[in-house]
Tab-separated table of C-alpha atoms in Angstrom:
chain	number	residue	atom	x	y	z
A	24	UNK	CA	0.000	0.000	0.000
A	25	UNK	CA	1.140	3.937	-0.171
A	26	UNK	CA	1.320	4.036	-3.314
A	27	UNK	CA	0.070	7.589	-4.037
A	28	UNK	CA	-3.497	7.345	-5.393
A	29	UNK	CA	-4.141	9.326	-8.804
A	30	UNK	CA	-2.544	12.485	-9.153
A	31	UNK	CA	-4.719	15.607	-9.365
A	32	UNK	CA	-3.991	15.690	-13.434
A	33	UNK	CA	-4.425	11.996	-13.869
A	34	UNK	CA	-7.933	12.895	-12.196
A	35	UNK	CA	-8.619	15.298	-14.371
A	36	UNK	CA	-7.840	13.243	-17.542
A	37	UNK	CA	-10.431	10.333	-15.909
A	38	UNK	CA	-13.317	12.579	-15.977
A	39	UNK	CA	-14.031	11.956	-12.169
A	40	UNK	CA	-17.531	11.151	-11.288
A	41	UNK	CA	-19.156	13.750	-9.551
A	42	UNK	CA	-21.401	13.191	-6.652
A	43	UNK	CA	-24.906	13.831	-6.924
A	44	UNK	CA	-27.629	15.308	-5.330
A	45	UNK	CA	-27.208	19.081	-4.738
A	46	UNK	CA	-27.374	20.035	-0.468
A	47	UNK	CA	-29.185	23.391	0.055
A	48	UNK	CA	-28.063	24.589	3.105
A	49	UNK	CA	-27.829	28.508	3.927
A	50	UNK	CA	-24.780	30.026	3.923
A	51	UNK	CA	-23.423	33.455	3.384
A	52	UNK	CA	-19.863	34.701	3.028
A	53	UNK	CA	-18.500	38.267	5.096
A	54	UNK	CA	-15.366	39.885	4.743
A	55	UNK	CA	-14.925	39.111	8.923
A	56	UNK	CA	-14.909	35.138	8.095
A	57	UNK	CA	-17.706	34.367	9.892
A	58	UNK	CA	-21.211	33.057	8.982
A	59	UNK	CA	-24.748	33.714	9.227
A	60	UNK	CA	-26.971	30.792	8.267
A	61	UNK	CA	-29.616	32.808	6.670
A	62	UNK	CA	-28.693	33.668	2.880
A	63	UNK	CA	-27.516	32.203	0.233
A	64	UNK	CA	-27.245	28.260	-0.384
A	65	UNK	CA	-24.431	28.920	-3.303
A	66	UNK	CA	-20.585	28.149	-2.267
A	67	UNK	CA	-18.817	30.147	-4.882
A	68	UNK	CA	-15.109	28.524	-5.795
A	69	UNK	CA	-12.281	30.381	-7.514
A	70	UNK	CA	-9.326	29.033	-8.647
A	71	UNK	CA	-5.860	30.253	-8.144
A	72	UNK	CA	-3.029	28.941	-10.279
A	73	UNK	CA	-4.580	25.907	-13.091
A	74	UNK	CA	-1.833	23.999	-13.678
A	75	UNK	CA	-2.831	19.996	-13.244
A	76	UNK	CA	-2.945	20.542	-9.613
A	77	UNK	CA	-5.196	23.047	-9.986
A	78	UNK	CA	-7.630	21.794	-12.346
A	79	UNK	CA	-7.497	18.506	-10.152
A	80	UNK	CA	-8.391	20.129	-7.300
A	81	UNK	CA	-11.368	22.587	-8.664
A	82	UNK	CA	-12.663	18.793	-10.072
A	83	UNK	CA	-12.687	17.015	-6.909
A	84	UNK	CA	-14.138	20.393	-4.862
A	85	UNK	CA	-16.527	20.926	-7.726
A	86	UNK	CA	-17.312	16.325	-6.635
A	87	UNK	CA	-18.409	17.440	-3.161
A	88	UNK	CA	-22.365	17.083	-2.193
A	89	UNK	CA	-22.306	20.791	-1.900
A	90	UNK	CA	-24.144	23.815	-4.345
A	91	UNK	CA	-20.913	24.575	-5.329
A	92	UNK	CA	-19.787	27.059	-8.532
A	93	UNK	CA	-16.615	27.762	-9.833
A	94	UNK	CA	-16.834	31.684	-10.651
A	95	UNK	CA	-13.266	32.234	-11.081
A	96	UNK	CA	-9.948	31.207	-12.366
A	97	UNK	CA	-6.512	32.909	-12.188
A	98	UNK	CA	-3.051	32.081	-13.658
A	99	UNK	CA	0.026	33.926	-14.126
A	100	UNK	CA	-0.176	32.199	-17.716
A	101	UNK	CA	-2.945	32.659	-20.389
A	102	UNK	CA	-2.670	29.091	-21.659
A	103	UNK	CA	-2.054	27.628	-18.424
A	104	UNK	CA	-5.794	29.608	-17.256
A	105	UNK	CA	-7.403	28.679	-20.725
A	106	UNK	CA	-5.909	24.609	-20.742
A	107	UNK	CA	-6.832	24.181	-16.727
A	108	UNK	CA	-10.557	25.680	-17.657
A	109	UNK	CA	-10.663	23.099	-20.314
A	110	UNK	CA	-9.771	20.165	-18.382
A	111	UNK	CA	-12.200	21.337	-15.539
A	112	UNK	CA	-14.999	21.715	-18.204
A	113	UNK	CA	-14.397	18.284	-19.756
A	114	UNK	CA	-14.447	16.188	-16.234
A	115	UNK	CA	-17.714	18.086	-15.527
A	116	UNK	CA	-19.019	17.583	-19.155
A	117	UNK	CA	-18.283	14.350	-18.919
A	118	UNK	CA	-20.255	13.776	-15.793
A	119	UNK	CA	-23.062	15.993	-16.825
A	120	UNK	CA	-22.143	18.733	-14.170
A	121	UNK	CA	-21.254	21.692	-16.134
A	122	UNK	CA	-23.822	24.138	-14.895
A	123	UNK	CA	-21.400	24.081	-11.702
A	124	UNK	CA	-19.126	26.070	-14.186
A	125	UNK	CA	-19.600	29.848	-14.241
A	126	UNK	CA	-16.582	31.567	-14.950
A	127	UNK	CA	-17.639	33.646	-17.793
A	128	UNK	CA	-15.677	36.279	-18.073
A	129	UNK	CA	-14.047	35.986	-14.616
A	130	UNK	CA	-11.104	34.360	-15.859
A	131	UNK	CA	-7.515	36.849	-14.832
A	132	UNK	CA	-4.239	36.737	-15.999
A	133	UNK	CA	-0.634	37.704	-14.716
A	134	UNK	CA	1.296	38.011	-11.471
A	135	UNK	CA	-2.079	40.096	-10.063
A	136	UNK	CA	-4.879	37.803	-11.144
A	137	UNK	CA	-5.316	36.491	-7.549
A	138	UNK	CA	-5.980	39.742	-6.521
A	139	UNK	CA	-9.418	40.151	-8.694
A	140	UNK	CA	-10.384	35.937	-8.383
A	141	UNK	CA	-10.177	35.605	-4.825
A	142	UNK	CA	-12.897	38.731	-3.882
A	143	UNK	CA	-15.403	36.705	-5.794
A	144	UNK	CA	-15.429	33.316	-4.130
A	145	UNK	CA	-16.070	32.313	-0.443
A	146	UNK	CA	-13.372	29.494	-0.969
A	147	UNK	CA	-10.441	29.740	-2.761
A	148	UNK	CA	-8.354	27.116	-4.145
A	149	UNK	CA	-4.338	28.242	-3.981
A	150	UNK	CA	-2.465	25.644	-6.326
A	151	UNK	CA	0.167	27.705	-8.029
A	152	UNK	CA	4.042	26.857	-7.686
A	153	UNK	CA	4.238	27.108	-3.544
A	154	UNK	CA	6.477	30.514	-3.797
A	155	UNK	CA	3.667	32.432	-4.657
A	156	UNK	CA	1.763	30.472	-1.783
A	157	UNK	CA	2.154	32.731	1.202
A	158	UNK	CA	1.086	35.726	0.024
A	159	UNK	CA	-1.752	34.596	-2.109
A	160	UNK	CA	-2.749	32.730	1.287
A	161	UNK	CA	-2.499	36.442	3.097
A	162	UNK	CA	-4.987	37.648	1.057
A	163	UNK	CA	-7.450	35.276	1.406
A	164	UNK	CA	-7.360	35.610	4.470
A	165	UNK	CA	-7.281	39.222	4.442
A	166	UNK	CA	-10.474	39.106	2.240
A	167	UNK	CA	-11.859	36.720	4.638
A	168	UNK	CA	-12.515	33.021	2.463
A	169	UNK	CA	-12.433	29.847	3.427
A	170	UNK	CA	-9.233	27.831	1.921
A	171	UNK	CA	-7.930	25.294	0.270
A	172	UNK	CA	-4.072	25.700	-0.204
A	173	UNK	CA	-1.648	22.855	-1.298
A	174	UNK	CA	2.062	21.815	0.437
A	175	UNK	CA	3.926	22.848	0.357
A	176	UNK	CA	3.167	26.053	2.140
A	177	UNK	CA	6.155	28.398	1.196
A	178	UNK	CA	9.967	28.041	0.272
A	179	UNK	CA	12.009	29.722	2.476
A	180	UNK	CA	11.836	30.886	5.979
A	181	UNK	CA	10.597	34.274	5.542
A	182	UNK	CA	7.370	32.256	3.806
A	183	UNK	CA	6.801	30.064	6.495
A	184	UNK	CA	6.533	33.389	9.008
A	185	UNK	CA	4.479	35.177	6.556
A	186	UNK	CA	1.583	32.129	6.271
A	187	UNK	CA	2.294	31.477	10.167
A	188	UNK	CA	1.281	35.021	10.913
A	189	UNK	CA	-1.785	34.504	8.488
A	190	UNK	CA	-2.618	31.649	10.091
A	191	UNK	CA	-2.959	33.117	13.249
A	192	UNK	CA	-5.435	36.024	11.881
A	193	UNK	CA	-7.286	32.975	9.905
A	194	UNK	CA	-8.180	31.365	13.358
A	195	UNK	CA	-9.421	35.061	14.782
A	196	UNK	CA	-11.556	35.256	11.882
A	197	UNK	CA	-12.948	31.440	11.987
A	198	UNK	CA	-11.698	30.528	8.310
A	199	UNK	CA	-11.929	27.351	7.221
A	200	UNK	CA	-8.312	25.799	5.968
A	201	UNK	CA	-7.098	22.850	4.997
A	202	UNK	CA	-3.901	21.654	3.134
A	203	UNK	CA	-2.951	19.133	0.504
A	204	UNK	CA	-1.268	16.682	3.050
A	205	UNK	CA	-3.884	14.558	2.499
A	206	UNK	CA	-2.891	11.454	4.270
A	207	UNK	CA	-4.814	13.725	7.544
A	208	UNK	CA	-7.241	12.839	5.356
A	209	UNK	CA	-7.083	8.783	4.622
A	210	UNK	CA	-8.694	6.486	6.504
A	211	UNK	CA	-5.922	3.990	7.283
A	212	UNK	CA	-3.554	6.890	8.623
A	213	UNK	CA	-6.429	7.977	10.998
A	214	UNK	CA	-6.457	4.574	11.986
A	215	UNK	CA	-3.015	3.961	12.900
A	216	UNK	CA	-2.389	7.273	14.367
A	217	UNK	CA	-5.649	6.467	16.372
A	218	UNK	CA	-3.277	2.862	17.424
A	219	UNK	CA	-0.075	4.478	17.787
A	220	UNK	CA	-0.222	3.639	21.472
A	221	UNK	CA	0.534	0.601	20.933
A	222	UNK	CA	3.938	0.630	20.115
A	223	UNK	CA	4.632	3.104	23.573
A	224	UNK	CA	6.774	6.087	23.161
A	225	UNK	CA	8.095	6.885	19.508
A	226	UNK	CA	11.743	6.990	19.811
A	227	UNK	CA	12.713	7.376	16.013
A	228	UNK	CA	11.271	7.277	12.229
A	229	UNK	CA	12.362	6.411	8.652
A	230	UNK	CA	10.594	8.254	6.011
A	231	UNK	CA	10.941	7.955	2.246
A	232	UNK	CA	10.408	9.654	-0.940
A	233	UNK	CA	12.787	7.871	-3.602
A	234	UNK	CA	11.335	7.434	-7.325
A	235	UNK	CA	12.578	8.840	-11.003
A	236	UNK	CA	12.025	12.317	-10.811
A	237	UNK	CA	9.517	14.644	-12.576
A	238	UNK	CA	9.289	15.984	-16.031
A	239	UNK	CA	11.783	18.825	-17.522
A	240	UNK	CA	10.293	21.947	-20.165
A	241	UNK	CA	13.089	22.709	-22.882
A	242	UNK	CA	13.913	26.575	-22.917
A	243	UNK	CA	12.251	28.088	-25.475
A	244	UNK	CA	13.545	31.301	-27.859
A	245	UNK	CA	11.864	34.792	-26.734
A	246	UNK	CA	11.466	33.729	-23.214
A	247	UNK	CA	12.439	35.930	-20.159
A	248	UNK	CA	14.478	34.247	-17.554
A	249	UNK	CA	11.275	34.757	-15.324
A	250	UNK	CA	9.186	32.754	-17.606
A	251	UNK	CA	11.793	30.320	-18.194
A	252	UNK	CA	11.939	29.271	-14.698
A	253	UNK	CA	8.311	29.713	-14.057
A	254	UNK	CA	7.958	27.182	-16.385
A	255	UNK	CA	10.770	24.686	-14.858
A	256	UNK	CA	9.304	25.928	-11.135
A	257	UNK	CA	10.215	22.433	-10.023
A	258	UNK	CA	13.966	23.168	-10.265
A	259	UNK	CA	14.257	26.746	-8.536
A	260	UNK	CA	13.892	27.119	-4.883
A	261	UNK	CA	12.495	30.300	-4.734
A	262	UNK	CA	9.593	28.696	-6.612
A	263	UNK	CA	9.675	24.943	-5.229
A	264	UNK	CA	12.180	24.866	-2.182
A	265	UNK	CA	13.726	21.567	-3.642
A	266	UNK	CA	12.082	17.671	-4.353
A	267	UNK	CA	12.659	17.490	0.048
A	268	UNK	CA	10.380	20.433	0.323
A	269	UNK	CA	8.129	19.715	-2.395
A	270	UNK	CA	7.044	16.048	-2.569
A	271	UNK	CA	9.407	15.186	0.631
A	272	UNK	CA	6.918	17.019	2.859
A	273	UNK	CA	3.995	14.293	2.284
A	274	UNK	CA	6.430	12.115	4.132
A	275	UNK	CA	8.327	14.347	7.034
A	276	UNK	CA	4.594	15.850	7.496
A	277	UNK	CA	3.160	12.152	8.879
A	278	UNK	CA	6.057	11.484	11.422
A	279	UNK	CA	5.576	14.995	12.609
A	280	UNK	CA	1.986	14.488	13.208
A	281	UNK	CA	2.641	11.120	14.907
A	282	UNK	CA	4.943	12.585	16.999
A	283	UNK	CA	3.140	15.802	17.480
A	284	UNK	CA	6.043	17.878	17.617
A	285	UNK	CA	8.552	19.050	15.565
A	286	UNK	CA	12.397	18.646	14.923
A	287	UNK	CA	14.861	20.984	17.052
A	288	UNK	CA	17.731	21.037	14.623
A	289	UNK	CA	18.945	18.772	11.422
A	290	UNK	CA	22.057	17.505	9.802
A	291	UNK	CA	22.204	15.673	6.824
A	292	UNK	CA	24.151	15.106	3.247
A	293	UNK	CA	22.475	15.904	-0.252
A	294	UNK	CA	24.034	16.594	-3.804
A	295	UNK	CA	24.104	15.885	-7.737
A	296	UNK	CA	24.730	12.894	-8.925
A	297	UNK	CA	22.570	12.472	-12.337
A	298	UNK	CA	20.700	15.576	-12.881
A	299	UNK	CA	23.700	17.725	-13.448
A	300	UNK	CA	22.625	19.643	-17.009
A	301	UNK	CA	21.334	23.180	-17.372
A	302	UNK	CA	18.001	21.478	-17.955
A	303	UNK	CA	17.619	20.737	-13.944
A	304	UNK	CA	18.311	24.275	-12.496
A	305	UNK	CA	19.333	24.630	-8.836
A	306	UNK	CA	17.921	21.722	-6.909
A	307	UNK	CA	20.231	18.417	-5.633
A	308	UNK	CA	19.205	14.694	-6.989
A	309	UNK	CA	19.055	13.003	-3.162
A	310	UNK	CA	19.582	14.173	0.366
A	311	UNK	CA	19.596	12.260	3.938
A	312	UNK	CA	18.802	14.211	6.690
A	313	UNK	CA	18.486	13.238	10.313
A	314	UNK	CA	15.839	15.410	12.217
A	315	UNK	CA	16.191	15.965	15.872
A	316	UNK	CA	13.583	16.526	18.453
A	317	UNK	CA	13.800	17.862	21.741
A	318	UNK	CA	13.191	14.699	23.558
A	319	UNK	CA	15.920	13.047	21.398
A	320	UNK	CA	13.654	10.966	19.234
A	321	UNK	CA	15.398	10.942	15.712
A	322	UNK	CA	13.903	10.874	12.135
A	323	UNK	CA	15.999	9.680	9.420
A	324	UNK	CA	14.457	11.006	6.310
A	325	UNK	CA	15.821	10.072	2.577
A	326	UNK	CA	14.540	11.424	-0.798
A	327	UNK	CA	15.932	10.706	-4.386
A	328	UNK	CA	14.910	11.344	-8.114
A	329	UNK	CA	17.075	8.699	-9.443
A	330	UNK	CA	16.016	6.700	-12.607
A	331	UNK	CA	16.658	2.918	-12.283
A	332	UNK	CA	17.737	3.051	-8.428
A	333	UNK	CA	15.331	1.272	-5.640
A	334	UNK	CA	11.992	2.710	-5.453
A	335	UNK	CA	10.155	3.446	-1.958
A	336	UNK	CA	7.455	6.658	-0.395
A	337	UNK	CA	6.614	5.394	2.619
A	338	UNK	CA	7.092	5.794	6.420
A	339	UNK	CA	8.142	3.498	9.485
A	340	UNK	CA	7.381	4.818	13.091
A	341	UNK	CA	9.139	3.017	15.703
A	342	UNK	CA	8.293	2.854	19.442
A	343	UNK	CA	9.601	1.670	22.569
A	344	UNK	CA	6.977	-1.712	22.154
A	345	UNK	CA	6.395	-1.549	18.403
A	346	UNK	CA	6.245	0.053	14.722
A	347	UNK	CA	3.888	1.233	12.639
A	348	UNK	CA	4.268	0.088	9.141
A	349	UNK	CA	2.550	3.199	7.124
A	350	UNK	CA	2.304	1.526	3.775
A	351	UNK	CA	1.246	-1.717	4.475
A	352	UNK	CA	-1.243	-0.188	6.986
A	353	UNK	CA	-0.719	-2.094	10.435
A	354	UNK	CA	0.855	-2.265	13.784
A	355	UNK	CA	3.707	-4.930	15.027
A	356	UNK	CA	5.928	-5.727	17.846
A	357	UNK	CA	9.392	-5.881	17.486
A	358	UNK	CA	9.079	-10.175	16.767
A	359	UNK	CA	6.738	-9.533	14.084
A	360	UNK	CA	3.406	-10.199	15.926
A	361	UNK	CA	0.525	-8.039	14.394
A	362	UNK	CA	-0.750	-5.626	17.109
A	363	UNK	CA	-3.153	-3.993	14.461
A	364	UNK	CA	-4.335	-4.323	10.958
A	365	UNK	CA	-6.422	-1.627	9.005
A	366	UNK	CA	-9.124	-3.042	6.930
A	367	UNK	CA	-8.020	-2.255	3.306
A	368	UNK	CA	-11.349	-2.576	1.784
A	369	UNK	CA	-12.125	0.781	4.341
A	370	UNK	CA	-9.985	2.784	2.505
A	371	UNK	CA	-10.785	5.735	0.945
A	372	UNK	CA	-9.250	8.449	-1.744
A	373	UNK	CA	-8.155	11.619	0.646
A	374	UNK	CA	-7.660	13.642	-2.452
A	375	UNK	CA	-11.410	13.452	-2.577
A	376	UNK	CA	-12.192	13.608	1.256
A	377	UNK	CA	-10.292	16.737	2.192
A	378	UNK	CA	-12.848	18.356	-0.154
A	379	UNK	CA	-15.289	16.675	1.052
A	380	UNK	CA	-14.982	17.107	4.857
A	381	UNK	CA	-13.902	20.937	3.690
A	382	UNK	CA	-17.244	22.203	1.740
A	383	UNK	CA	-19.539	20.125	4.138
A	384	UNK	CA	-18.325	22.301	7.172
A	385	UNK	CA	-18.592	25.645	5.046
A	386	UNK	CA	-22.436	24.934	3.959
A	387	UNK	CA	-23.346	23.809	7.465
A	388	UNK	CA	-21.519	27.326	9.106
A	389	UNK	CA	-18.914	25.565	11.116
A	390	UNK	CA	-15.049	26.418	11.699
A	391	UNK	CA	-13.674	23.065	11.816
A	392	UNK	CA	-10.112	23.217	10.228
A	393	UNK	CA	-7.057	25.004	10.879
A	394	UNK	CA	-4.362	23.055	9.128
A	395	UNK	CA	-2.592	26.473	8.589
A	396	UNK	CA	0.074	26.310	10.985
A	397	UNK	CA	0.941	22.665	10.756
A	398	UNK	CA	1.455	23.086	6.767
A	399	UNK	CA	3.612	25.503	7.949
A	400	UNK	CA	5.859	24.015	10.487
A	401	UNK	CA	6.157	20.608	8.276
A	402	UNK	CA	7.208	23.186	5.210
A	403	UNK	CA	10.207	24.388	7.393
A	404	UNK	CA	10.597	20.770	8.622
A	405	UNK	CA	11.631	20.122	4.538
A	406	UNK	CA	13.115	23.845	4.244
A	407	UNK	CA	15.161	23.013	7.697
A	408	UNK	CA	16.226	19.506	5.962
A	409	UNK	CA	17.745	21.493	2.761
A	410	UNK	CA	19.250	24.031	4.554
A	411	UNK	CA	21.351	21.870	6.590
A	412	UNK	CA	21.871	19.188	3.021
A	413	UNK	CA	22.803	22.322	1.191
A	414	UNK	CA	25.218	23.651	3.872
A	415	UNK	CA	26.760	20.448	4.961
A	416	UNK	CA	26.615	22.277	8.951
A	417	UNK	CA	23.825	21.523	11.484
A	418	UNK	CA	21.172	23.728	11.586
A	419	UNK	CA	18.619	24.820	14.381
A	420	UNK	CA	15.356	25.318	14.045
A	421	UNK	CA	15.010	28.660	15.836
A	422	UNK	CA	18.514	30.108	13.920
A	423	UNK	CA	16.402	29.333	10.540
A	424	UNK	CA	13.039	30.162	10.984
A	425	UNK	CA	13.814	33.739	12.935
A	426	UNK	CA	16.459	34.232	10.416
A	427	UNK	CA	14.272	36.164	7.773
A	428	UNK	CA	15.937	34.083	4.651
A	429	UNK	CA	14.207	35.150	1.582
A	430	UNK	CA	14.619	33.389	-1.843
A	431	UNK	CA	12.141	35.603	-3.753
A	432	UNK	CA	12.221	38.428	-6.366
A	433	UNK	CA	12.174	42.138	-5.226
A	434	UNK	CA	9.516	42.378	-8.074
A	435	UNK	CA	7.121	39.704	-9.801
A	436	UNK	CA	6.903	40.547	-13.354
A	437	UNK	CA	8.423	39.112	-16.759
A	438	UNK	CA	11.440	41.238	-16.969
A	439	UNK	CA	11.952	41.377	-12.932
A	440	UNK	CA	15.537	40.724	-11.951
A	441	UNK	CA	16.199	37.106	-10.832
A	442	UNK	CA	17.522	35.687	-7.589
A	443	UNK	CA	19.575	33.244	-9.467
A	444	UNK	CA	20.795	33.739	-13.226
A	445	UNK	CA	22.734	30.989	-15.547
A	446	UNK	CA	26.333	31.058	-16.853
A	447	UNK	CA	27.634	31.790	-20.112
A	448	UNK	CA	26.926	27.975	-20.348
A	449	UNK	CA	22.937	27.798	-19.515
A	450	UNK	CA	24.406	26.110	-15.747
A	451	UNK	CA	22.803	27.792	-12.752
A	452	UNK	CA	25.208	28.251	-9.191
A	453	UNK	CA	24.276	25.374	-7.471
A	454	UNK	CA	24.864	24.711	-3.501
A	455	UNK	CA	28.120	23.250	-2.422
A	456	UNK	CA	28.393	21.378	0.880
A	457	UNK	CA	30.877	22.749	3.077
A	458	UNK	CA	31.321	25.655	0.915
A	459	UNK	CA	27.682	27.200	0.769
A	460	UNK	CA	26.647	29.268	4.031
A	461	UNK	CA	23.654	30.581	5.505
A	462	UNK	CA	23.017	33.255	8.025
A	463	UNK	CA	26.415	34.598	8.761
């Protein structure tokens, strides 16, 4: 088991069924957050960044039981906008659902389109390459709507203090939010996190996220060096925060919720060893970091894109009686002996449930999720992890997150100057253990 159940896109391309039977229930959104059951039965949805993440996401929030409509979509690209509104359209054509499409002409462009989609919606969908995340989450707060962002949550520091502090006003103001980890949202995890006390105190992890890699987009003739790497996102940090920060996170995030804490300092070791071209930007191939927490427990964490090498996402809690064995979904003692075993057939798809548990406590008026801060503190978990694999030194967790590190752009537009430029020879300056330093 843990195999990652269909990708957002791949969800998209299947034309997901869409649930049924439309749920009236009163609902009315203020700029303040909260609710007065008395109004309107209509959730409006807009969409921030449509990329396959995005478009998967609208589909499976456009799935829920709710009346929900999606009035608005924004992209920093036009075809990006035009491509995700045509993948959205053909799931719901497909399941005769398109009435809960009504964009018209609400459909925005360029590094300000958030700011005219999000006033129109009561929940916002924020699925753009996680550098823009923080402050397109700060302004839907700001404005007051109920969230759905995905991990991870920012890409540097000064991100993670910027959505922790928006957090914090979300909660004042009652908002709804919930993040793409979505394994809070599977029933087998809620099972064996429901168990864990059977293997006594957790005294140290092993987490994995080792598989081929992701795709690569050619540079093309004409383009600006910000399109170029807005394009390649996956392979700049300021836009992705590195594979450890980016997919990594699923993994880091479930020990840290297990443990219900999270790491005091990390060391690890990280590099190049196959993606070395100009194709692959900034970002290391592998990196092995050992998390420490304050009561000593240890995580060992491991993440590679290496074609042809051993294949494993997965995570192993041990205890001082036991382990819990994430992907095969059960509880042992240290002789083997099962302790617990989650029925498989019980399982569901938590791409689909965090949307589901999400809408259902907007159109019944409750504040029931605040995943905010956690998305948060497991983003600098994987930020923490990169610093210290990029560095080669230990870092602390208080040194890095009060440190104010910034990777982004003074300015977000097409000809803005870049954080990090190629060589003569297309190769981008890439970290160098030992050598590279941060905060001094």
């Amino acid at each position: 088991m843990n195999k990652e159940f269909k990708s957002r896109r791949d969800f998209v391309k299947a034309g997901s069924l869409l649930a049924g039977g439309l749920l009236a229930v009163p609902l009315t959104s203020k700029a303040d957050g909260f609710f007065n059951s008395s109004v309107a039965d209509e959730i409006k949805i807009a969409l921030v960044g449509c990329g396959g993440r995005g478009s998967g996401a609208a589909v499976q929030a456009l799935s829920t039981k709710q009346n929900v409509k999606l009035v608005a979509v924004a992209d920093a690209f036009a075809d990006r906008m035009e491509g995700g509104l045509k993948n959205i359209t053909e799931a719901l054509t497909a399941s005769g659902s398109a009435d809960k499409i009504a964009v018209g002409d609400n459909k925005f462009v360029g590094f300000d389109a958030y700011t005219k989609a999000i006033p129109l919606a009561d929940v916002v969908i924020l699925a753009t390459p996680p550098g823009f995340r923080p402050i397109h989450f700060e302004e839907a707060v700001r404005q007051g709507k109920h969230i759905f962002m995905e991990k991870p949550v920012a890409t540097d520091p000064a991100g993670v203090q910027k959505v922790l502090a928006a957090a914090a006003e979300a909660k004042k103001k009652k908002l709804n939010v919930v993040v793409g980890l979505q394994r809070h949202y599977q029933n087998s995890y809620r099972a064996l996190l429901k168990n864990k006390a059977m293997i006594g105190d957790i005294v140290s992890g092993n987490v994995y996220w080792n598989n081929d890699g992701v795709w690569v987009n050619p540079r093309k003739d004409g383009q600006t060096e910000m399109e170029y790497q807005m394009r390649n996102w996956y392979y700049f940090n300021w836009l992705c925060g590195d594979h450890i920060n980016e997919q990594h996170i699923h993994n880091i995030d479930v020990f840290n919720w297990f443990k219900g804490s999270y790491p005091v300092r990390a060391k690890g070791t990280g590099g190049r060893e196959v993606r070395k071209g100009k194709d692959y930007g900034e970002i290391f191939d592998h990196h092995h970091v050992e998390f420490e927490y304050a009561d000593g427990t240890i995580l060992n964490s491991e993440c590679r894109h290496m074609k042809g090498t051993w294949a494993k996402v997965d995570e192993t809690i041990l205890g001082t009686k036991g382990k819990i064995l994430c992907g095969d979904a059960k509880i042992v003692d240290y002789k083997g002996k099962p302790l617990f075993q989650f029925n498989k057939k019980t399982e569901n798809n938590p791409y689909q449930a965090e949307h589901d548990e999400l809408f259902a406590a907007v159109a019944k008026g409750e504040y029931k999720f605040a995943d905010a801060e956690n998305g948060a503190k497991s983003t600098m978990t994987a930020i923490l992890g990169r610093l210290a694999t990029y560095s080669g030194q230990v870092m602390e967790w208080d040194t890095a997150l009060m440190s104010g590190l910034s990777l982004q752009p003074a300015e977000y537009s097409w000809d803005a100057k870049m954080p990090l430029n190629p060589d003569s020879n297309g190769l981008y300056p890439v970290a160098v253990p030992g050598v590279t330093r941060f905060f001094v």
